[in-house]
Structures are given as structure tokens and as C-alpha cells.
XYZ file of C-alpha atoms in Angstrom:
724
model
C -0.431 27.921 -7.755
C 2.197 29.592 -9.914
C 5.108 27.565 -8.502
C 5.919 24.108 -9.813
C 4.897 21.150 -7.694
C 8.201 19.409 -7.123
C 10.446 17.722 -4.631
C 13.972 19.081 -4.898
C 17.287 18.696 -3.120
C 20.688 20.373 -3.200
C 22.620 17.174 -2.565
C 22.621 13.570 -3.794
C 20.893 10.781 -1.910
C 23.159 8.962 0.500
C 20.595 6.406 1.677
C 17.635 4.759 0.008
C 15.122 6.851 1.934
C 16.502 9.964 0.234
C 16.176 8.694 -3.330
C 13.653 9.984 -5.838
C 11.282 7.233 -6.924
C 9.814 6.761 -10.400
C 7.359 4.173 -11.671
C 4.674 3.133 -14.129
C 2.824 0.646 -11.935
C 4.995 -2.279 -12.966
C 8.534 -0.888 -13.331
C 10.172 1.162 -10.604
C 13.401 3.124 -10.314
C 15.049 4.946 -7.404
C 17.384 7.808 -8.356
C 20.453 8.611 -6.228
C 21.894 11.475 -8.264
C 25.566 11.102 -7.293
C 27.552 13.233 -9.789
C 30.061 10.691 -11.093
C 28.134 7.458 -10.617
C 24.402 7.493 -11.042
C 22.644 4.449 -9.644
C 19.024 3.548 -10.246
C 17.557 0.923 -7.954
C 15.331 -1.156 -10.246
C 12.112 -3.056 -9.559
C 9.695 -5.086 -11.633
C 6.535 -5.980 -9.767
C 6.276 -9.631 -10.844
C 9.717 -10.634 -9.515
C 8.984 -12.724 -6.440
C 10.465 -15.770 -4.815
C 8.386 -18.920 -4.916
C 6.065 -20.766 -7.250
C 2.407 -21.679 -7.128
C 1.744 -24.548 -4.737
C -0.936 -25.774 -2.365
C -0.375 -24.445 1.177
C -3.680 -25.568 2.682
C -3.739 -27.580 5.891
C -6.392 -30.344 6.202
C -5.462 -30.738 9.864
C -6.965 -27.311 10.523
C -10.463 -28.609 9.806
C -9.902 -31.534 12.151
C -8.867 -29.146 14.953
C -11.473 -26.424 14.454
C -14.197 -27.841 16.683
C -11.738 -28.525 19.502
C -10.426 -24.955 19.288
C -13.980 -23.643 19.499
C -14.786 -25.849 22.483
C -11.742 -24.577 24.384
C -12.597 -20.954 23.617
C -16.212 -21.231 24.713
C -15.031 -22.933 27.916
C -12.781 -19.954 28.614
C -9.571 -21.912 27.957
C -8.368 -19.434 25.339
C -4.628 -19.818 25.939
C -4.968 -23.565 25.298
C -6.917 -22.817 22.137
C -4.176 -20.467 20.941
C -1.569 -23.170 21.422
C -3.727 -25.696 19.554
C -4.092 -23.288 16.648
C -0.339 -22.605 16.607
C 0.465 -26.328 16.499
C -2.193 -27.628 14.131
C -4.085 -25.004 12.120
C -1.539 -22.802 10.332
C 0.480 -22.801 7.112
C 3.871 -21.561 5.924
C 4.802 -17.932 5.474
C 4.355 -16.554 1.981
C 6.974 -15.449 -0.488
C 9.003 -12.264 -0.938
C 9.044 -9.382 -3.403
C 12.544 -9.064 -4.868
C 14.588 -6.150 -6.237
C 15.663 -6.502 -9.860
C 19.004 -4.875 -9.087
C 20.891 -1.644 -9.659
C 21.520 0.100 -12.957
C 24.993 1.577 -12.530
C 26.161 4.436 -14.753
C 29.772 5.428 -14.110
C 31.259 8.618 -15.586
C 34.780 7.376 -16.304
C 35.841 10.874 -17.345
C 35.188 12.064 -13.769
C 36.470 8.962 -11.998
C 39.820 10.448 -10.979
C 38.456 13.863 -10.063
C 37.124 15.288 -6.841
C 33.783 15.771 -8.591
C 33.165 12.022 -8.829
C 31.489 11.895 -5.412
C 30.353 15.507 -5.392
C 33.426 17.420 -4.297
C 33.946 20.694 -6.119
C 30.589 20.407 -7.873
C 28.615 23.619 -8.395
C 24.925 24.347 -8.956
C 23.828 20.858 -7.943
C 20.094 20.193 -8.094
C 18.124 16.929 -7.908
C 14.360 17.117 -8.396
C 11.107 15.330 -9.130
C 8.510 17.208 -11.149
C 5.158 15.965 -9.834
C 3.286 17.587 -12.711
C 5.110 15.506 -15.345
C 6.520 12.548 -13.354
C 10.070 13.295 -14.525
C 13.219 13.368 -12.360
C 16.201 15.623 -13.017
C 19.808 15.881 -11.875
C 21.889 18.928 -12.855
C 25.358 20.046 -11.808
C 28.540 21.717 -13.057
C 31.932 20.056 -12.778
C 35.310 21.014 -14.280
C 33.735 23.682 -16.470
C 31.129 21.327 -17.945
C 27.386 21.324 -17.272
C 25.899 17.849 -16.787
C 22.224 16.956 -16.894
C 20.077 13.888 -16.423
C 16.399 13.392 -17.161
C 14.640 10.192 -16.097
C 11.110 8.796 -16.186
C 9.234 5.492 -16.435
C 6.727 5.448 -19.249
C 3.443 3.582 -18.956
C 2.626 3.754 -22.689
C 6.158 2.649 -23.575
C 6.659 0.173 -20.670
C 10.301 1.128 -20.107
C 12.622 3.201 -17.941
C 14.175 6.121 -19.855
C 17.425 7.827 -18.866
C 18.690 10.822 -20.853
C 22.262 11.885 -20.042
C 23.721 15.141 -21.295
C 26.832 17.306 -21.077
C 27.621 20.731 -22.508
C 30.699 19.232 -24.210
C 31.357 15.736 -25.661
C 33.407 14.608 -22.675
C 31.300 11.823 -21.205
C 32.805 8.360 -21.102
C 30.025 6.218 -19.639
C 30.073 2.623 -18.410
C 26.633 1.075 -17.875
C 26.099 -2.207 -16.015
C 23.470 -4.105 -14.080
C 24.189 -5.430 -10.610
C 21.699 -8.047 -9.394
C 21.366 -10.879 -6.908
C 18.932 -12.640 -9.240
C 21.703 -14.565 -11.017
C 21.539 -12.304 -14.063
C 23.672 -13.195 -17.067
C 24.635 -10.375 -19.392
C 25.389 -10.611 -23.093
C 25.729 -8.288 -26.034
C 22.467 -7.512 -27.777
C 21.627 -5.786 -31.080
C 21.466 -2.321 -29.465
C 23.144 -2.768 -26.089
C 22.956 -5.360 -23.320
C 20.564 -8.275 -22.929
C 20.162 -9.994 -19.573
C 18.499 -13.101 -18.196
C 17.929 -14.007 -14.574
C 15.925 -16.152 -12.201
C 14.265 -15.850 -8.819
C 14.696 -18.363 -5.978
C 11.943 -20.873 -5.428
C 11.788 -19.805 -1.784
C 13.117 -16.997 0.406
C 12.390 -16.873 4.122
C 11.353 -13.566 5.671
C 14.242 -11.871 7.450
C 12.629 -12.417 10.846
C 12.805 -16.204 10.332
C 16.287 -16.702 8.859
C 18.950 -14.560 7.227
C 21.788 -15.215 4.820
C 22.225 -18.235 2.585
C 20.175 -20.441 4.902
C 17.121 -18.358 4.019
C 17.349 -19.031 0.252
C 16.290 -22.070 -1.756
C 17.272 -21.573 -5.392
C 15.965 -24.824 -6.892
C 14.625 -24.884 -10.431
C 10.999 -23.732 -9.989
C 11.626 -20.030 -9.442
C 10.509 -17.459 -12.009
C 12.824 -16.761 -14.948
C 12.908 -13.420 -16.698
C 14.801 -11.370 -19.246
C 15.358 -7.748 -20.189
C 17.361 -5.247 -22.207
C 19.423 -2.116 -21.707
C 19.510 -0.209 -24.981
C 21.068 2.963 -26.340
C 18.232 4.740 -28.152
C 19.974 7.955 -29.146
C 23.337 9.658 -28.685
C 26.537 10.888 -30.296
C 29.214 8.681 -28.750
C 30.873 5.420 -29.705
C 28.978 2.414 -28.303
C 30.477 -0.981 -27.464
C 29.888 -3.949 -25.171
C 32.884 -5.193 -23.194
C 32.855 -7.842 -20.452
C 29.125 -7.583 -19.883
C 29.196 -3.796 -19.632
C 27.983 -1.135 -22.022
C 30.479 1.604 -22.965
C 29.559 4.968 -24.505
C 32.686 7.023 -25.201
C 33.172 10.670 -26.090
C 29.529 11.696 -25.971
C 27.577 14.820 -25.081
C 24.266 12.964 -25.132
C 23.068 9.424 -24.547
C 19.539 8.111 -24.118
C 19.161 4.706 -22.447
C 16.094 2.524 -22.063
C 15.641 -0.359 -19.645
C 12.971 -3.008 -20.101
C 12.378 -6.093 -18.005
C 10.047 -9.111 -18.060
C 7.757 -7.598 -20.705
C 8.974 -6.022 -23.945
C 8.962 -2.254 -24.273
C 6.655 -0.572 -26.788
C 8.550 2.626 -27.528
C 7.419 4.631 -30.528
C 9.199 7.584 -32.121
C 12.231 9.486 -30.873
C 12.985 10.439 -27.291
C 10.879 13.581 -27.343
C 7.878 11.652 -28.677
C 8.311 8.983 -25.980
C 8.563 11.675 -23.310
C 5.466 13.478 -24.569
C 3.419 10.260 -24.611
C 4.515 9.585 -21.021
C 3.613 13.050 -19.775
C 0.261 13.133 -21.587
C -0.718 9.752 -20.158
C 0.312 10.690 -16.627
C -1.382 14.079 -16.612
C -4.730 12.601 -17.632
C -4.870 11.206 -14.097
C -2.764 13.623 -12.063
C -4.337 16.860 -13.322
C -7.837 15.802 -12.265
C -7.319 17.118 -8.710
C -5.798 20.360 -7.468
C -5.234 21.310 -3.835
C -3.927 24.602 -2.466
C -3.168 24.927 1.230
C -0.351 27.464 0.967
C 2.512 28.618 -1.259
C 5.346 26.289 -2.254
C 8.472 27.673 -0.583
C 11.731 28.062 -2.483
C 13.540 25.607 -0.223
C 14.757 22.030 -0.666
C 12.181 19.490 0.445
C 14.360 17.988 3.172
C 15.013 21.479 4.574
C 11.273 22.227 4.599
C 10.635 18.987 6.461
C 13.315 19.809 9.043
C 11.910 23.303 9.507
C 8.463 21.814 10.117
C 9.974 19.506 12.731
C 11.576 22.513 14.395
C 8.208 24.212 14.782
C 8.033 26.229 11.575
C 4.902 26.723 9.496
C 4.652 25.428 5.926
C 1.106 24.774 4.795
C 2.340 24.334 1.259
C 4.301 21.264 2.328
C 1.045 19.529 3.313
C -0.337 20.309 -0.152
C 2.849 18.953 -1.718
C 2.593 15.829 0.448
C -0.981 15.314 -0.745
C -0.049 15.516 -4.424
C 3.051 13.385 -3.864
C 0.785 10.675 -2.431
C -1.350 10.836 -5.561
C 1.840 10.617 -7.649
C 2.910 7.500 -5.724
C -0.422 5.830 -6.464
C -0.169 6.529 -10.197
C 3.448 5.340 -10.179
C 2.738 2.059 -8.371
C -0.721 0.941 -9.529
C -1.739 0.921 -13.182
C -3.755 -1.481 -15.293
C -1.724 -4.631 -15.918
C 0.343 -4.358 -12.739
C -0.023 -5.861 -9.303
C -1.586 -3.546 -6.725
C 0.766 -1.394 -4.665
C 2.474 -3.569 -2.048
C 3.911 -2.601 1.337
C 6.558 -0.491 -0.391
C 4.582 0.448 -3.481
C 6.972 -1.070 -5.991
C 10.189 0.367 -4.528
C 12.104 -2.274 -2.610
C 15.875 -2.621 -2.499
C 16.492 -5.291 0.132
C 16.986 -8.949 -0.635
C 14.881 -9.769 2.426
C 12.603 -6.763 2.498
C 10.713 -5.835 5.682
C 7.726 -8.165 6.031
C 8.678 -9.553 2.602
C 7.302 -6.350 0.982
C 4.122 -8.305 0.321
C 0.455 -7.477 0.943
C -0.638 -7.386 4.561
C -4.409 -7.498 4.418
C -5.358 -6.721 8.003
C -4.903 -2.997 7.216
C -2.047 -2.183 4.831
C -3.365 -3.199 1.393
C -6.752 -1.731 2.223
C -5.217 1.555 3.396
C -3.212 1.784 0.178
C -6.461 2.304 -1.703
C -8.377 4.513 0.738
C -7.693 7.659 -1.336
C -8.282 6.144 -4.761
C -11.933 7.027 -5.281
C -12.098 10.298 -3.346
C -8.822 11.699 -4.691
C -9.420 11.186 -8.407
C -7.377 8.011 -8.799
C -10.067 5.576 -9.927
C -7.926 4.569 -12.932
C -5.489 3.059 -10.410
C -8.074 0.633 -8.988
C -7.911 -2.043 -11.700
C -4.841 -3.842 -10.229
C -6.570 -4.020 -6.852
C -9.761 -5.509 -8.265
C -7.913 -8.013 -10.462
C -5.715 -9.145 -7.601
C -8.530 -9.513 -5.075
C -10.624 -11.474 -7.577
C -7.774 -13.966 -7.990
C -7.353 -14.152 -4.234
C -11.036 -15.045 -3.997
C -10.585 -17.818 -6.567
C -7.731 -19.344 -4.571
C -9.565 -18.741 -1.304
C -12.345 -21.150 -2.241
C -9.887 -24.037 -1.941
C -8.596 -22.763 1.412
C -12.128 -22.358 2.780
C -13.028 -25.905 1.735
C -9.856 -27.634 2.952
C -8.998 -25.682 6.103
C -12.523 -25.096 7.411
C -14.958 -27.184 5.302
C -16.813 -24.005 4.484
C -18.393 -22.795 1.290
C -17.393 -19.494 -0.259
C -13.945 -17.960 -0.088
C -11.495 -16.938 2.634
C -8.213 -15.058 2.888
C -6.134 -14.379 5.974
C -3.753 -11.601 7.033
C -1.095 -11.893 4.340
C -0.849 -12.466 0.594
C 1.827 -12.711 -2.086
C 2.233 -12.920 -5.866
C 1.067 -16.550 -5.785
C -2.304 -15.567 -4.275
C -1.684 -17.394 -1.033
C -4.802 -17.296 1.143
C -3.873 -19.649 3.985
C -3.044 -18.496 7.551
C 0.712 -17.799 7.533
C 2.718 -18.494 10.653
C 5.097 -21.413 9.998
C 8.671 -21.160 8.822
C 9.689 -23.053 5.686
C 9.737 -26.775 6.495
C 8.377 -26.225 10.031
C 5.539 -28.232 11.521
C 4.048 -25.564 13.773
C 3.677 -21.818 13.901
C 6.203 -19.424 15.340
C 5.696 -18.315 18.933
C 3.139 -15.511 19.125
C 2.118 -15.780 15.474
C -1.546 -16.643 16.106
C -2.293 -12.982 16.905
C -1.828 -12.138 13.240
C -2.142 -15.434 11.363
C -5.510 -16.673 12.683
C -7.615 -13.957 11.088
C -9.865 -15.298 8.295
C -11.404 -11.875 7.592
C -8.979 -10.496 5.008
C -11.237 -11.005 2.005
C -14.211 -9.570 3.891
C -12.303 -6.290 4.241
C -10.795 -6.323 0.749
C -14.256 -6.786 -0.753
C -15.524 -3.472 0.613
C -13.720 -1.453 -2.057
C -15.824 -3.213 -4.704
C -18.948 -1.667 -3.195
C -17.282 1.704 -2.690
C -16.333 1.748 -6.366
C -19.972 1.299 -7.318
C -21.037 4.033 -4.897
C -18.602 6.510 -6.412
C -18.939 5.497 -10.045
C -22.579 4.375 -10.278
C -21.386 1.598 -12.603
C -24.139 -1.051 -12.447
C -22.301 -3.324 -14.841
C -19.364 -3.383 -12.399
C -21.821 -4.039 -9.581
C -23.196 -7.076 -11.392
C -19.976 -8.518 -12.843
C -17.514 -7.746 -10.060
C -19.118 -6.700 -6.777
C -21.944 -9.236 -6.651
C -19.797 -12.380 -7.032
C -17.195 -10.962 -4.623
C -19.735 -10.267 -1.881
C -21.528 -13.537 -2.515
C -18.300 -15.498 -2.003
C -17.661 -13.598 1.235
C -21.203 -13.918 2.525
C -21.248 -17.643 1.757
C -18.085 -18.203 3.772
C -19.271 -16.122 6.701
C -22.655 -17.898 6.814
C -20.752 -21.162 7.281
C -18.008 -19.709 9.516
C -20.361 -18.199 12.085
C -21.296 -20.385 15.020
C -24.247 -20.001 17.389
C -23.359 -19.219 20.985
C -25.859 -18.301 23.674
C -28.498 -17.468 21.076
C -26.261 -15.250 18.953
C -23.988 -15.829 15.967
C -20.299 -15.153 16.515
C -17.028 -15.822 14.766
C -14.813 -18.381 16.480
C -11.828 -18.578 16.696
C -11.518 -14.810 16.537
C -8.642 -12.364 16.941
C -8.282 -8.599 16.745
C -5.365 -8.136 14.322
C -1.998 -8.463 16.047
C -3.308 -7.435 19.474
C -3.375 -9.379 22.732
C -5.153 -9.287 26.079
C -4.769 -10.833 29.530
C -7.182 -13.579 30.516
C -8.770 -13.424 34.004
C -6.047 -15.877 35.028
C -3.351 -13.417 33.892
C -2.273 -15.274 30.744
C -1.388 -13.334 27.608
C -3.760 -14.439 24.859
C -5.059 -13.353 21.471
C -7.942 -15.687 20.594
C -11.524 -15.285 21.671
C -14.910 -15.350 19.964
C -16.705 -12.467 18.277
C -14.049 -9.744 18.282
C -15.453 -6.315 17.440
C -13.750 -6.120 14.066
C -15.001 -9.563 13.035
C -18.560 -8.579 13.853
C -18.282 -5.222 12.084
C -16.817 -6.783 8.938
C -19.436 -9.521 8.945
C -22.256 -6.988 9.227
C -20.747 -4.910 6.405
C -20.463 -7.930 4.108
C -24.013 -9.086 4.825
C -25.595 -5.637 4.435
C -23.753 -4.892 1.224
C -24.592 -8.305 -0.208
C -28.293 -7.753 0.525
C -28.164 -4.237 -0.910
C -26.503 -5.456 -4.107
C -29.171 -8.129 -4.544
C -31.850 -5.446 -4.056
C -30.248 -3.028 -6.533
C -29.842 -5.737 -9.173
C -33.192 -7.393 -8.437
C -31.454 -10.719 -7.808
C -33.338 -13.541 -6.098
C -30.457 -15.432 -4.552
C -31.199 -18.426 -2.276
C -28.335 -17.223 -0.077
C -30.378 -14.143 0.908
C -32.465 -16.123 3.390
C -29.375 -17.526 5.135
C -27.735 -14.115 5.296
C -30.836 -12.453 6.715
C -31.141 -15.139 9.386
C -27.489 -14.781 10.447
C -27.700 -11.006 10.400
C -30.814 -10.932 12.555
C -29.017 -12.890 15.281
C -25.489 -11.507 14.847
C -23.769 -10.641 18.121
C -23.741 -6.837 18.495
C -20.560 -4.882 19.136
C -20.522 -4.191 22.874
C -19.434 -1.263 25.036
C -17.315 -1.422 28.159
C -17.529 0.049 31.630
C -16.378 3.538 30.644
C -18.264 3.698 27.362
C -15.559 2.313 25.072
C -15.896 -0.186 22.217
C -15.004 -3.643 23.534
C -12.326 -5.052 21.242
C -12.857 -8.667 22.320
C -15.757 -10.743 23.650
C -15.151 -9.509 27.195
C -13.674 -6.483 28.928
C -10.096 -7.648 29.296
C -6.933 -5.862 30.372
C -4.818 -5.188 27.291
C -1.243 -6.402 26.986
C -0.401 -3.269 24.990
C -2.943 -0.492 25.744
C -1.323 1.727 23.107
C -1.374 -0.906 20.382
C -0.755 0.373 16.834
C -3.865 -1.297 15.365
C -7.267 0.256 16.056
C -9.155 -2.584 14.406
C -12.206 -2.323 16.684
C -12.865 1.143 15.210
C -13.372 -0.192 11.681
C -17.090 0.588 12.072
C -16.215 4.278 12.362
C -13.761 4.331 9.459
C -13.277 3.152 6.788
C -16.747 1.625 7.254
C -19.902 3.723 7.517
C -21.654 1.305 9.891
C -21.905 3.941 12.613
C -22.440 6.988 10.397
C -25.922 7.533 11.823
C -25.291 6.125 15.327
C -24.121 8.887 17.626
C -23.763 6.474 20.558
C -21.252 4.344 18.638
C -19.454 7.434 17.343
C -18.975 8.599 20.920
C -17.861 5.133 22.046
C -15.337 5.118 19.213
C -14.021 8.512 20.306
C -13.549 7.252 23.863
C -11.723 4.166 22.557
C -9.498 6.230 20.289
C -8.548 8.726 22.985
C -7.811 5.882 25.412
C -5.539 4.201 22.876
C -3.697 7.470 22.230
C -3.236 8.252 25.928
C -1.348 4.967 26.159
C 1.034 5.732 23.278
C -0.972 4.657 20.204
C -0.345 5.920 16.696
C 3.401 5.404 16.883
C 3.833 3.925 13.391
C 3.326 5.904 10.193
C 0.294 3.994 8.935
C -1.293 3.920 12.386
C -0.884 7.678 12.668
C -2.509 8.038 9.232
C -5.499 5.951 10.361
C -5.889 8.268 13.347
C -5.956 11.313 11.061
C -8.901 9.732 9.239
C -10.713 8.742 12.437
C -10.551 12.272 13.830
C -11.606 13.601 10.434
C -14.722 11.409 10.526
C -15.356 12.594 14.094
C -15.205 16.171 12.687
C -12.359 17.085 15.010
C -10.177 19.149 12.707
C -7.637 20.189 15.319
C -6.971 16.590 16.423
C -6.819 15.466 12.795
C -4.269 18.202 12.039
C -2.255 17.313 15.133
C -1.749 13.759 13.920
C -1.220 14.844 10.320
C 1.562 17.100 11.617
C 2.969 14.182 13.627
C 2.801 12.008 10.503
C 5.044 14.415 8.589
C 7.391 15.382 11.399
C 7.873 11.990 13.057
C 7.075 9.399 10.401
C 8.252 10.820 7.074
C 11.656 10.381 5.387
C 13.474 13.156 3.465
C 11.999 11.908 0.169
C 8.499 12.060 1.773
C 8.136 8.293 1.963
C 6.249 7.128 5.030
C 8.313 5.704 7.876
C 6.669 2.811 9.710
C 9.542 2.652 10.273
C 11.060 1.208 8.037
C 9.506 2.506 4.817
C 5.879 1.473 4.262
C 3.845 3.288 1.652
C 0.467 2.799 3.323
C 1.129 5.774 5.591
C 1.431 8.004 2.529
C -1.866 6.782 1.112
C -3.652 6.853 4.452
C -2.315 10.344 5.075
C -3.728 11.821 1.884
C -7.067 10.077 2.477
C -7.060 11.843 5.830
C -6.481 15.243 4.221
C -9.393 14.565 1.884
C -11.639 13.575 4.811
C -10.785 16.848 6.531
C -12.077 18.739 3.470
C -14.895 16.677 1.928
C -16.892 13.670 3.116
C -19.769 11.731 1.591
C -20.989 9.342 4.282
C -24.307 8.053 5.501
C -26.133 9.778 2.661
C -24.755 13.227 3.557
C -22.179 15.342 1.713
C -20.130 17.442 4.134
C -17.874 20.294 3.014
C -15.003 21.273 5.328
C -16.228 18.908 8.072
C -12.879 18.866 9.903
C -11.023 21.966 8.723
C -8.313 22.910 11.223
C -7.474 26.525 11.952
C -3.995 25.898 10.504
C -5.537 25.507 7.035
C -7.445 28.776 7.315
C -7.604 29.512 3.573
C -7.270 27.392 0.470
C -9.086 25.612 -2.297
C -9.580 22.147 -3.739
C -10.778 21.183 -7.192
C -11.761 17.755 -8.436
C -12.278 15.816 -5.199
C -14.796 13.016 -5.734
C -18.018 12.146 -3.973
C -20.516 9.360 -4.600
C -22.676 9.125 -7.683
C -19.953 10.157 -10.128
C -19.855 13.711 -8.766
C -16.932 16.112 -8.398
C -16.522 18.826 -5.758
C -14.762 22.185 -6.084
C -14.476 24.281 -2.915
C -12.697 27.402 -1.728
C -12.497 28.822 1.776
C -11.092 31.875 3.538
C -10.537 32.469 7.245
C -11.965 29.032 7.953
C -15.253 29.666 6.148
C -16.532 28.254 2.887
C -16.699 31.003 0.255
C -17.585 28.972 -2.828
C -18.573 25.438 -3.706
C -19.723 23.543 -6.753
C -20.828 19.940 -7.098
C -20.700 18.880 -10.720
C -20.723 15.806 -12.910
C -17.384 14.215 -13.625
C -16.255 15.045 -17.158
């Protein structure tokens, strides 16, 4: 790999999905690279609408038994309507963009070069090996350069602007919808702003009617400083001027103070050293990096060209995105990582926990990104704390519960009602009535132990998390015809037709509910065994597990998604929730009959148009990888890049959702190395398209690292070693 790993372009970005993104877990920036007017879209991960308040619904507990009665009597459509009217809570809050850092080159303002006309040697790039973005171009006989990064050690955004002659007249300002007030500071501009106390999702209301400013929204402050340079600096009308300069270094900090030490070069070095400690741990070679702009390579792939190196670049870009959006002290990566520019972002750019947040972290342990897990664990632990109140009030259950959606205020209630509404939106029960979110989120706690072997983590973190889940599920399960089932139960966001022809989503004992419940119970019991814990809950868990309803098969050998074999409203539905037992779970790792049933289910879903969103396509890559079908896995990996990837390699749901990126690179890893069911498999799903290559540093369980190389589809060398 003698060529640099980089994304590069020969033109500026003209839409957000072409920008280069930078981040340190908490702070994000999106680089446009327009010659005369650089704009950086700014994010800070704690800027959300809302405030902490109780969203529980005591009426839900009063209605639960009636909903169960209706379901067991086969009156599921009536039960769905009861749930919609009486058992839900309001939608959560929204992640907000900080604003745009605008840098205008006044010396180019009246020239053709301002918007790119007459510019020569233009190049915009992102160096994945150092997490630094560059913009270079020549205009009117002067060479201009920009260098930008977001430092984790220094907790700031750095922008270095240069010119071959002292001709730059720069005007720097911040544009924001968060009611920011600008004033002159000791070394530049200071700003203060506030978030609204509520913002409706765009699918509920738009415009001013969607916003409640109030006085309870979060307030924040920040600074834009000139660290170094040779021009004359002044503040005029809330804007920062730097006149007659050949060099200017800016820093942007928000919410938390920066901790910059030394000059620019020292700050840059500290940033690169910190980043490379994580990024350099894994190397993947699938083919040479072509000397072509990234958007051109993507278009050529769409047109039928071959570019194995682009898949390797995509893999490392996904790892870069994880490092840039999830570091200790930040929130976990949300639906858009940390890069959101819309006032009402798609799905509020929050955490959807019926697949998306979980998928974000699928590659963390196997792809050498364990340092990025801390935000996930911290967030889920706080969700569990809040979920105890929801479990008690909404369902009169012990333990902890969380539903399909979460926000910065750790909302755990079932979301389906608009702000100020008294009942859920039409159709919302198919996603909102799903009390299994925490059961899925907990699984990564056990996976972390499996990969790290950290018994202290198992005792301090995993045990209480699984105990809280098991306690809730023991109380939530209800006995029906001699078996324990969940009720009400849905299969995330999917619907079926009742025998009477009604479209419905609720039932009892959906496949995913049963699979998640079994996973929670088995992992709880295993943790107690490993730690030699005598927990009185063990007896209850063992009793429920012994009588848990099994996942059933249908008339043509498929996994039954619901309690019965119903006709699906959308046979090609994007979710494949009933296949959780195949992946990411290992429930069926040693059950060939269930593996085959899962294959039948997957192929049926795909024949009917499934996998049409980016993240869904990524899940399919992983499923075929686990089934050891390398050609099918490659087919959907190719589809993921050619149909569901933007020019800047962001995943297209569409719109942009980062889970497809993370799911995609987990899929590549599962094609090369798996550690499941007590067996390590090397090249289990290698497609013929990746005939030769190598990987170094991929992780397996027990704190081990794998290095492999292959030629003509055959393994030529392998080493399993201890992690350094």
C-alpha cells in the first residue's frame, strides 16, 4: 500500500453530501472547499432541542391487560388502536446544527475565481491516515491552501489558511439558527446561543409552528480565535477581519473550552498522533488505490468498472467515521454520526434503537475500534437508569425498558404522539410499541467482554445491564397456552394482514422478541456463572427460559416473523428483524436448521424488493457473510456502494444515515474473519472479486488479533496473536 489512503476531488462541494467531514467525537465540521468562500458546517454533539422531563404514561399500565386480552382473542387491530390511543408518549427531541463558519476571501470577491471560475490546479482531499482535510488551488497568479482538522486532545476545530503572497483579506463569521449573539473577545469572536425547548420532527410539523423556544432550552457559548498569522486583525459588526495576510490559523471551540497547547504544528502533531493510535491498528488491502477522484471512481463502479481498491478505501473510511464521531466524553454516533445540517433533520438525527444505533457499533470490536465504545456504554447505562422509571410507570414491571427511539435526554418511553397531542399518530404503533430496545443495546456489553476478556468490565458494567434487562423481561413475559410470550409484540416497523384482511402490526411473541429475550436470559445466566454470582433472579430466569415460546417455521421452511403465518403488507420490507438470531446474534450458530430457515427468509425478502435502503443493504451483506455466501455478500456490498453511497462516501438511506457505512464495513470484516459459536473462520465468505489481498489487525474474541493474506482465493498465510 504505497499510495495514500485519501478521498479527493477536483471540484468544490455543491451539496452537503459532497462535503468532506471532520470530527473528534464531539465537534464536527463539513468542508465545502469553494475557492472564494469556504464554509464549514459545524456541529457539537450536545446541542439538542428539549430539556429533561417525565414522558411516562400511567394510562399505559391501566390499558395493558385489555390490550393483551384483545390480542389473545385475535382482535389485534382493535388492540393496535387501543395502544395508539392510550399507551404511547410524545416524540423525542432533535439534534441541532451549531451553524456555519463562513470565511469570505474579500480579495477575490469581485473576480471570476470567487466561485471557482478561472481557478487552476484545484484539489480538495481528506487524508484518512492523518484525519486532515486540504483545499488547494491557484487563482490570479497566487497559490492558496487550506488545512483543516478537529483535534481530540485540543477539543477544537483548526483551520489554517495560506497564500503564496500576502493578499488575503478574510472575513470570518458564524451563521446560526440557535439565536447566537456575537461579540468581540480577547483574541477574536465570542458567541452565545440557545436551543429551543422543543422542536417537532419534520414529519409532524414544519416551520415556525414546529418550534417552541421558551426558556428551558440548553444555553451554550464558544469562541472563534486567531491563533497565528501575519495580517491585521479586527472585529467589526460581529465579524472577524484579517487583512493583508499570507497566513492565518483559526480555532473554533464550542460548549466546552479548548485545551490547545503549543503552536499550530504542535497542535497538529498531537492530533495526528492521537488519531493514528486507533486508525493504524488495522490495515486492509483489496486492490491498488487508483489515481482518480473519489466521485469519478464511484461513478465508474456504477458503470460496471472494477475497482477493488475503492472497497478497501470504503472500509477504512468507515473506520475513520467511527473515530471521528465516537470518542470518550462524547455521545455515541447518532443517525448522522455528528454531521447534521438541517434544522429539522431526518428522523430528528437521534438514536433509533430498533437497528440503527446497534448497527453503528457492529464493527467496533472486530475492526480495531474498541476505544470508540465508551460513549455507547455510557449512554446505554444512562438509558437503563431512566428506563427503570418507564418500566415501573408504564408497565408496573421491575427492571428497565427502552423503546425504539432515544434522544439526548435519555427518553425511554414509546414515542408516537406529536407535541401536545393526546394519542399517537396513525400507523405509529408499528415502531413505537417495541419495548425491546434495551435488550438489544445490552448485547454489546457481552460482546465487549468476549473480545476483551475484561472480567472487571463484566462485573461492573455487563452484569448490572443484563440483570436490569432480565428483570424486566421476567415481568413482561406472559404465559399463553403453556408457553411464555411477549405481549403486545411487534416486529419493528413491519405489518401483516389479519385473516380478516385488516392491516395490523401487533401480535404476541414476534420472532425478534423471542430471540432477544433468549439472548438476554442466556447471557445473564452465563455472566452469573463466570462471576460465580448467586443471584435470586437466576431461578426466575431459568423458569421463563425453560418455557419460552420457540421461534417457529412456516409452510415453506421460513422463519415466522409473527405468532402466525400471515400475509405481509410489504413482503420486501427493509427490516429483517426476524433474522436477528442469525446476525448479529449467535443464537443459531450451531443450528443448521435455523440457518437454512433464515436463508429461505432472506431470499424471500429479497425477491420481493428488500434491501432497498443503505442500512438494510448493509445488514444483508452481513447475513450472507454469516451464511458463508461470499458471492451474495459481494453482490449486496457492490449494491451498497453503487446505489446507496453519496460522492463523499456517506451512506444514503436515503437521505444520509451513517449506519449503512458502519454496517457495510462490519460486513466486509465478516467476509474475511469470523469468530462465532466457538469457531474462528478465516475467509469464510471470500468472493471471487477479492481474489488476492491481505488484512492485518482484525480482532477476534479473547483479546486476539488476526493477520491474513490470500492469493487466487486461497489463504497463503495467517497468524493469530495477542493484541499489543
